[in-house]
Structures are given as C-alpha cells and as structure tokens.
Amino acid sequence: MLNDLSFYALAALAVAAAVAAMTLRQLIHCALCAAGAFAGLAGIYFQLGAEFVGAAQVLVYVGAVAILIIFAVLLTRGGDVQLSARRFSTHWLAGVAVSILVLGSLAVPIFKSPSLRALAPAGVSASVKNIGYELMSGCVVPLEATGLLLTAALLGSVVIAMSEKPAARPRRDVNTPRRPELEEATHP
Amino acid sequence: MNALDQVFVNLQGWLVGLAPAGLRALAAMVLIIAGLMAVFGSCFALTTVMERKALGRMQNRYGPNRVGPCGLFQPLADAVKMLIKEDVVPFSADRVVHFLAPLVLTVPIWLAFSLLPFGRNMTAVNLDAGVLVFFAIGSASELAVFMAGWSSQNKYSLIGAMRAIAQMISYEVPLVLSVVPVVMLAGALSLEQIVQAQAGYAFGFLPRWNVLTPWGMVGLGLFLTAATAESNRSPFDLPEGESEIIAGYLTEYSGFKYALFFLGEYLGLFAITGLAVTLFLGGWQAPLPWLAWLPSWFWFALKFAALMAVFIWVRGALPRLRLDQRLNFSWKFLVPLALVNILAAALWHLSRQWNPIFAAAGARWLLGLAIIFPTYVWLGRTVNPLFVPVREYSYAE
Amino acid sequence: MLGVGIIRGLIETGRNFAGSYVRSERLTTVQYPEARLAPLENARTIPFLVYDGEDPVQGLRCTACTICEQECPARCIHIVKDTAKKPDYVGKMQLQPAVFDIDISVCMGCGICVEVCPFDSIQMDLVFNLTATDRFAALLLHKERLAKSNAYFNQIHPKKSSGIDAHRAEEKSKAEAKARAAAAATTAKPPPTSAATCGAGK
C-alpha cells in the first residue's frame, strides 16, 4: 500500500511539474519545474529499486542539465522575454488531435511489446556490480563511443568558448631595463 | 561491550515494538528521522559556537563566553535573534522561488544523512549505490543556490549565485574523482561495504584504513579540499564572507530563511565530513585492536570531530581565494592530481599480486609516492598560477 | 613547493590556539566590564573641576575667572560668579563660581580650557560611560557632578598632578615664608595704622 502511495505521489509530482514547465509564463520557472519533473522521475526509479539509474538521473539531470538549461536561458536573454498574453493558441483542436496521435503511436507499441510481459531473469539483481559487469562486457562499445562523444563535445565547447588570441606581439618583460637601440632592431 | 555498541539499535527496536503492528515500518522510519534531526541539529548548534570560540582563540581573543557556561548557550541566543527578525522580501522579488530556495537547499541534505554508517548496524538506508546517491544529493543543492540568487532580482545576488554555482560545479569533479580509488579498491559503491573493506589490522596494530596508503592520504587531502569548496567554506567561501559582492546570493535573505541557509550549509559540511570519515578513515572502526571495546559510534563521532577541527583550523589559518584562482586551482591542479591518484591506487592494488618481497617491504608505498609526489610538485610549480616567481626589481634599490 | 605556506599558516594558528590557554600574550583580550585597561596618562574625555582636601565647596580651586568659558571653542561652559569670596591655597581671597555648567553633548574634548586655566582647577577626566536617557538636561553637568578630588586627579593623571602639586607646594611655602617674614617685620617695628594686608594663612 505504501508502495502504491509513493508511486502515485511521485507520478503526480512528475506530471504536475511537466505540465507547469509547459504552461508557466516565466521561462526560469519553466526550467525549475523541468528540474522538478526530473526529480520526480528519479524518485520513480528509486521506488522501482533501480538505485544506480535513479542516482545517475539526479546527478546528471537535476545537477547538470537543469543548470545548463538555466544558464542557457540566462545567457541568451530568454528570461527577459515574457510569453505573450495568449498562452493557448487558437488552433488548440489541431494540437489536441496531434498529441493524441503521438500518444497513441507511442502507447500502442509499448503495451504490445513482449518485453513488458517478460520477467527479469531469475537470480540476477540490478546491483551496481552487475551493471558494471554488463557495461564492461556487453555494452563496452557504446560506453567507449559515448566517452569519445563526450570528450569531443568538451573539446568543442572549449574551442568555442576560448577567446581569440591577440596577434602575437613581442612582449616586453617589465623587469629588464629598456634598451632603445635594441628595440629599433626588433620593431622595424 | 556489545550492549553499549548496539544501544541505539536496541533502543529503536524496543520503541518500534511498542507501536501497533501495522505501523511498525513507519514508526521505525520516524524514529530514525527524529534521531538524525536531533543529533545533527544539536551538532549544528554546538559547531557554530565551538567554531567561533576556536577561531577566536586562534585570533588571540575569546570567542563567545557570556551566554551560558563558557558561552555554550550562544546558539539559543542566535536562534531567538533569527526568529524575531523581520522577514524582508524585496518588492520585485519572485516570492515563490524566494521562499522555496532555502527549502530546496536544506531538505536534500537530510536525505544524505540517511546513507552514512554511524556505527555497526547503524545505517539508516543501506543503498547499493550509496556513494553515487550521496553525490547526486549534493549536486541537487546547487539548484537552490541559483534559485536564491535569481529570485532576489538583484544583480549582485545573481552574479554571486553564478559564481557560487561555477565554483560548486568545478569542485564536484575532483570530489568525485578522489573517491574513485576508494570505490575501485573496495569493489562496491555501498558505504557499508566500503567500511567493511577497511577492517582488520596489518602487523597486528596498523589499521587498514584508506588514509594510511599513499593514494588514500592524497585522496583525503583532495576530498577535504573539494569538500570545503562544495560547502562554501573559507578559504573558498562565497556568501559567508563575500565583502566584495555584498553577501552574494544571500543578500536579500533575512531572519529565519537566512538561518535555514546557514543550517543547510553546515549540514552539508557534516554530511561530507561523515562521508570522508566513512571512505578514508575507516568509518566506525577503532584505530587499534585493543581499543575496540569502545562503541563504534563513539569512534565515528571522534573522527568526525577531528575532521571538523581540521576544517575550523583551515578556516582560521587561510585567507580567501579569488574566484579565478579557485577555478584554476580546481581544474588545473586538483583534477590532474586526482587522475594520477587513481593510477597510483590501481598500481597499489595490482602490486599486491607481484613479487611478495616487493609487496611486503613497504615498496608499494614507495611506488605510490614515487608516482604522486613528483606530479604534485610539478603541478604546483608549472600549472598553478598561484605560484609566482620572485620578482627582481632592476630600479628599486 | 605548493602547500608549504599553508602548513606554516596552520602551525602558527595552532600555536596561537594552544598558547592562548597557557600564556597571556597569546590571549590579549581584556574583558570589560570585569577588567579594565589601565588609564593612559594623556587620555581625556570631558573636563572636571579639581578640589583640594575633603570639602568640594571649600577646596574648589576654581575662582570663576571665566577664562575657560571665553576660550572654549564650543562655548559649552557656563559660569555665574558668586558674591562671597573664599581663601585659596596661598591664603589670598578669591571669587568662586555659583554656577559652573558644562554641556557635554557639545564639549568636544579639545582640552583648551585646561591649557588656559591659570589655577590648574579644570582638568580632563577619563570617564566614558556618560550615557543618559534624556538628551538635554541629563547631559548638562553641574558643579556638584564636575567637582572631583585632587586624590582622584592623582590617580588618573599621576605625572601631571604631581607636577602641579609640587608647584603649588612650592608657591605655598614661598607665600608662608613671606608671611612669616612680614609678621616678624611687623613685630619688630611698631604696628602700622594702615589696613592690614590679607591675613596670614595657616
């Protein structure tokens, strides 16, 4: 009973936060509610017993992605832009139809998929040790590829953010005394 | 002295037995929560006054010594002061976010206390991925810093919050990297298992704590450095003493909300100190086999107090670093040193299977030091801009 | 090497911490109000009037010459002369003040009144806990509150007061010697019919 209660509470939190992230006026509020939705999802992972995934969700999404979104909003002055007074567009019927279509096209394969009915293999727990073994034996290629991708992204961001080096001029050491006759030789 | 060792566990068991059968699980949880809040709340109160007294002594003056015996009731006076202060919220501030920021800071940190093993069988929640959950909780409190800074609608608060977040993010990397060797050698992320992996005594008297290995010493140093930065303590303190940017993200907070920020900061410090004790200092284990009759929670508390004393000592001794100096220090010194530390730990572990003479004669220590020490010296010399060569003045004679 | 400075700083603060429990020079705080620092010779706050002996009215050195009232840059002294005269320390009859008020909310502690007083009767005091709940009347100090004994003056400004006391003792002995010589001269000659000079002191 406690299990169900906690699931409903966490699901309500996640859904409410996601809805708020869509509908609030201030962009920063939307970003914070998105972080709340991530936290709700992490709670659901914990409730299902997937501690590693839940911890990773909090660490990556709430701790890094939410802050990234907020920085992006602040640095591109999106926070100053107020949403227009009409928050709901006039073509809401078409929007509802499209969203029902998308929901159906996602929900039907999920409910029909065999993996929902498959039971977890007996005797194998989702402990961190097993996850580690799986990552390093079965999924090592995606792991290394992800590492390469992240390194490339890091290097790329450093390159983009690095300031332009000024044109190279011979820098004078302030401690050595000036010798005008030498300076004419180096500065033609 | 097994009864004394398990006194809290037995007390909890007895109290839970008094509850009706359906509510036993809930009662157990509530008891643990109440116990943690009582212990760490009073620890917070005691720490504030002891820190002020210790800092005063280091600065050739008395600390607070008027309220109560030796000034020990000072936290009560502070609490009354904070509670009766008017709660001023700026007119253009975002009220909801302004209100929620101290809560978002303080609440996750209470979660972190549930993971720490305070004694034998005294872990509230024994998670399999304990270390990772701990760091996840720590990273969630950065959002609170931003919320505080942005909601005040004050450019100083916003800049202060951005600087605080930049610092906290930068120091998360060496924090986690310094823990990787511990996890590697213990083979588990669970805090209980890490404590168990440090059990036993080499040569009959030397404890097998992680701090008594070359990588463990450096790891503890890195961890404590990153921990002072993560909890915004001097010499890395942003809002606590930021006279150059007013009070940073705490500018627009007064009264009880300020007290909550303060509480959250100190609780974060306690949580990270508890983690340092668990990961590097052997948790609740006694340092010598003939001292093991003292209860396990006593050893945890003693080591905890020793680390808190180190934090207070460092605060009293070192000046504040500038923000760019701090970030340089983290990325250019701590991160490479942490990576080299991982290498040294790996060699330490593997060299156990090498030639037994090599393993036993302390040569593993020499190997570890030979890897770490030159790296430390070289990094300190060439990469760290804090090191300034002695200037020679040609004209000033 | 990086870290050496940090270790040195830690050692120094550690020594401060440990030394503050055993040595007094590592803990230099004087806990007011239980303990006070010794007064400095040249410290000053507001003026006070000196009286010799035990009686603050009879022994008051002030002769109401009003020089201090005129020289005070803040005009905070108010003097009203009394009609009765009293003898001073050499026996000469002097005026005395009926009213001597100093408004210490105005007084700036410059000490000019002390410098110009010819009778060393007004000196600078050391008291600093002069708070009052009334902004005006309570900060106007009268003669009774301002008069303090020479013994107190010796206590707070020992060097200056010993110099003044030595000077006054010298003057007094000279005046007594002169009076004794005058008395001896009058007993030698027939007593004059002219009015006597001011009566010999004790």
Short mmCIF file of N, CA and C in Angstrom, two decimals, chain C residues 71-148:
data_model
loop_
_atom_site.label_atom_id
_atom_site.label_comp_id
_atom_site.label_asym_id
_atom_site.label_seq_id
_atom_site.Cartn_x
_atom_site.Cartn_y
_atom_site.Cartn_z
N GLU C 71 37.45 80.99 26.30
CA GLU C 71 38.34 80.33 25.34
C GLU C 71 37.73 79.09 24.72
N CYS C 72 36.67 78.57 25.34
CA CYS C 72 36.13 77.30 24.84
C CYS C 72 35.60 77.49 23.42
N PRO C 73 36.11 76.76 22.44
CA PRO C 73 35.65 76.95 21.06
C PRO C 73 34.20 76.50 20.86
N ALA C 74 33.72 75.60 21.68
CA ALA C 74 32.37 75.11 21.50
C ALA C 74 31.38 75.87 22.34
N ARG C 75 31.88 76.81 23.20
CA ARG C 75 31.02 77.61 24.08
C ARG C 75 30.13 76.72 24.92
N CYS C 76 30.70 75.69 25.50
CA CYS C 76 29.87 74.76 26.27
C CYS C 76 29.94 75.01 27.76
N ILE C 77 30.80 75.92 28.23
CA ILE C 77 30.92 76.19 29.67
C ILE C 77 30.09 77.43 30.01
N HIS C 78 29.37 77.34 31.12
CA HIS C 78 28.56 78.48 31.58
C HIS C 78 28.89 78.73 33.03
N ILE C 79 29.36 79.93 33.34
CA ILE C 79 29.80 80.25 34.71
C ILE C 79 29.01 81.47 35.20
N VAL C 80 28.57 81.39 36.46
CA VAL C 80 27.97 82.55 37.13
C VAL C 80 28.76 82.76 38.42
N LYS C 81 29.32 83.98 38.55
CA LYS C 81 30.18 84.21 39.72
C LYS C 81 29.35 84.37 40.98
N ASP C 82 29.92 83.89 42.09
CA ASP C 82 29.29 84.05 43.39
C ASP C 82 29.78 85.35 44.03
N THR C 83 28.97 85.97 44.93
CA THR C 83 29.41 87.23 45.56
C THR C 83 30.39 86.96 46.69
N ALA C 84 30.24 85.83 47.41
CA ALA C 84 31.13 85.56 48.55
C ALA C 84 32.50 85.14 48.05
N LYS C 85 33.52 85.50 48.84
CA LYS C 85 34.87 85.11 48.48
C LYS C 85 35.36 84.06 49.44
N LYS C 86 36.38 83.29 49.02
CA LYS C 86 36.98 82.34 49.94
C LYS C 86 38.49 82.32 49.67
N PRO C 87 39.26 81.96 50.69
CA PRO C 87 40.71 81.96 50.51
C PRO C 87 41.17 80.77 49.67
N ASP C 88 42.29 81.00 48.89
CA ASP C 88 42.83 79.88 48.12
C ASP C 88 44.02 79.29 48.87
N TYR C 89 44.83 78.48 48.18
CA TYR C 89 45.82 77.70 48.89
C TYR C 89 46.97 78.55 49.43
N VAL C 90 47.18 79.78 48.87
CA VAL C 90 48.23 80.62 49.46
C VAL C 90 47.62 81.62 50.43
N GLY C 91 46.29 81.57 50.62
CA GLY C 91 45.69 82.47 51.58
C GLY C 91 45.04 83.67 50.94
N LYS C 92 45.19 83.89 49.66
CA LYS C 92 44.60 85.06 49.03
C LYS C 92 43.11 84.83 48.84
N MET C 93 42.30 85.84 49.02
CA MET C 93 40.86 85.70 48.87
C MET C 93 40.53 85.67 47.39
N GLN C 94 39.75 84.70 46.98
CA GLN C 94 39.38 84.57 45.57
C GLN C 94 37.87 84.45 45.46
N LEU C 95 37.36 84.78 44.25
CA LEU C 95 35.95 84.54 43.96
C LEU C 95 35.72 83.05 43.83
N GLN C 96 34.45 82.65 43.77
CA GLN C 96 34.14 81.26 43.47
C GLN C 96 32.90 81.22 42.58
N PRO C 97 32.75 80.16 41.86
CA PRO C 97 31.59 80.08 40.96
C PRO C 97 30.35 79.63 41.71
N ALA C 98 29.21 80.33 41.47
CA ALA C 98 27.94 79.84 42.00
C ALA C 98 27.38 78.76 41.09
N VAL C 99 27.56 78.99 39.79
CA VAL C 99 27.08 78.01 38.80
C VAL C 99 28.24 77.71 37.87
N PHE C 100 28.54 76.44 37.68
CA PHE C 100 29.55 76.04 36.70
C PHE C 100 28.97 74.86 35.94
N ASP C 101 28.48 75.12 34.71
CA ASP C 101 27.84 74.05 33.92
C ASP C 101 28.67 73.76 32.68
N ILE C 102 28.81 72.49 32.38
CA ILE C 102 29.41 72.08 31.10
C ILE C 102 28.38 71.22 30.38
N ASP C 103 28.12 71.58 29.13
CA ASP C 103 27.18 70.77 28.33
C ASP C 103 28.02 69.72 27.57
N ILE C 104 28.00 68.49 28.05
CA ILE C 104 28.93 67.51 27.45
C ILE C 104 28.41 66.97 26.13
N SER C 105 27.17 67.32 25.74
CA SER C 105 26.77 66.93 24.38
C SER C 105 27.42 67.84 23.36
N VAL C 106 27.93 69.01 23.84
CA VAL C 106 28.58 69.95 22.94
C VAL C 106 30.10 69.86 23.06
N CYS C 107 30.58 69.62 24.28
CA CYS C 107 32.01 69.61 24.54
C CYS C 107 32.71 68.63 23.61
N MET C 108 33.79 69.08 22.96
CA MET C 108 34.47 68.18 22.04
C MET C 108 35.77 67.63 22.60
N GLY C 109 36.04 67.90 23.85
CA GLY C 109 37.21 67.29 24.49
C GLY C 109 38.52 67.83 23.97
N CYS C 110 38.57 69.07 23.52
CA CYS C 110 39.82 69.58 22.95
C CYS C 110 40.84 69.90 24.03
N GLY C 111 40.39 70.21 25.26
CA GLY C 111 41.34 70.48 26.34
C GLY C 111 41.86 71.90 26.36
N ILE C 112 41.28 72.81 25.58
CA ILE C 112 41.77 74.20 25.59
C ILE C 112 41.49 74.85 26.94
N CYS C 113 40.34 74.49 27.55
CA CYS C 113 40.03 75.07 28.87
C CYS C 113 41.10 74.70 29.87
N VAL C 114 41.64 73.49 29.78
CA VAL C 114 42.69 73.05 30.69
C VAL C 114 43.96 73.83 30.44
N GLU C 115 44.27 74.08 29.16
CA GLU C 115 45.51 74.76 28.84
C GLU C 115 45.50 76.21 29.33
N VAL C 116 44.32 76.87 29.29
CA VAL C 116 44.31 78.30 29.60
C VAL C 116 44.03 78.58 31.08
N CYS C 117 43.63 77.55 31.85
CA CYS C 117 43.26 77.84 33.25
C CYS C 117 44.50 78.24 34.04
N PRO C 118 44.51 79.40 34.67
CA PRO C 118 45.70 79.83 35.44
C PRO C 118 45.80 79.15 36.80
N PHE C 119 44.75 78.49 37.23
CA PHE C 119 44.74 77.96 38.59
C PHE C 119 44.79 76.44 38.62
N ASP C 120 45.00 75.80 37.47
CA ASP C 120 45.02 74.32 37.38
C ASP C 120 43.78 73.72 37.99
N SER C 121 42.62 74.44 37.83
CA SER C 121 41.44 73.96 38.52
C SER C 121 40.57 73.10 37.63
N ILE C 122 40.70 73.23 36.33
CA ILE C 122 39.89 72.39 35.43
C ILE C 122 40.87 71.45 34.72
N GLN C 123 40.60 70.13 34.77
CA GLN C 123 41.46 69.13 34.15
C GLN C 123 40.59 68.18 33.35
N MET C 124 41.24 67.37 32.52
CA MET C 124 40.47 66.44 31.68
C MET C 124 40.26 65.13 32.40
N ASP C 125 39.03 64.65 32.36
CA ASP C 125 38.65 63.41 33.02
C ASP C 125 38.75 62.26 32.02
N LEU C 126 38.58 61.00 32.57
CA LEU C 126 38.67 59.82 31.70
C LEU C 126 37.35 59.10 31.54
N VAL C 127 36.28 59.59 32.17
CA VAL C 127 35.05 58.80 32.17
C VAL C 127 34.46 58.76 30.77
N PHE C 128 33.97 57.59 30.35
CA PHE C 128 33.37 57.47 29.02
C PHE C 128 31.96 56.92 29.06
N ASN C 129 31.54 56.33 30.17
CA ASN C 129 30.17 55.80 30.22
C ASN C 129 29.25 56.90 30.72
N LEU C 130 28.97 57.84 29.83
CA LEU C 130 28.21 59.03 30.18
C LEU C 130 26.83 59.01 29.58
N THR C 131 26.33 57.82 29.22
CA THR C 131 25.04 57.78 28.54
C THR C 131 23.93 58.20 29.48
N ALA C 132 22.92 58.80 28.90
CA ALA C 132 21.76 59.24 29.67
C ALA C 132 20.53 59.02 28.82
N THR C 133 19.40 58.95 29.46
CA THR C 133 18.18 58.73 28.69
C THR C 133 17.55 60.03 28.26
N ASP C 134 18.05 61.14 28.81
CA ASP C 134 17.49 62.44 28.45
C ASP C 134 18.53 63.16 27.62
N ARG C 135 18.13 63.63 26.45
CA ARG C 135 19.13 64.16 25.53
C ARG C 135 19.68 65.51 25.97
N PHE C 136 18.91 66.25 26.77
CA PHE C 136 19.33 67.63 27.03
C PHE C 136 19.71 67.84 28.49
N ALA C 137 18.74 67.67 29.39
CA ALA C 137 19.02 68.04 30.77
C ALA C 137 20.05 67.12 31.40
N ALA C 138 20.01 65.84 31.07
CA ALA C 138 20.92 64.92 31.73
C ALA C 138 22.35 65.08 31.23
N LEU C 139 22.54 65.74 30.07
CA LEU C 139 23.89 65.90 29.56
C LEU C 139 24.44 67.28 29.89
N LEU C 140 23.76 68.03 30.74
CA LEU C 140 24.29 69.30 31.21
C LEU C 140 24.78 69.06 32.62
N LEU C 141 26.12 68.96 32.78
CA LEU C 141 26.67 68.60 34.08
C LEU C 141 26.91 69.86 34.91
N HIS C 142 26.54 69.79 36.21
CA HIS C 142 26.69 70.95 37.10
C HIS C 142 27.93 70.81 37.94
N LYS C 143 28.15 71.86 38.75
CA LYS C 143 29.37 71.94 39.55
C LYS C 143 29.51 70.75 40.48
N GLU C 144 28.40 70.28 41.05
CA GLU C 144 28.48 69.20 42.04
C GLU C 144 29.00 67.93 41.38
N ARG C 145 28.54 67.67 40.15
CA ARG C 145 28.97 66.44 39.47
C ARG C 145 30.38 66.61 38.91
N LEU C 146 30.74 67.86 38.57
CA LEU C 146 32.03 68.06 37.95
C LEU C 146 33.17 68.10 38.96
N ALA C 147 32.86 68.37 40.21
CA ALA C 147 33.94 68.54 41.19
C ALA C 147 34.43 67.18 41.64
N LYS C 148 35.71 66.92 41.45
CA LYS C 148 36.32 65.67 41.91
C LYS C 148 37.61 66.01 42.64
#
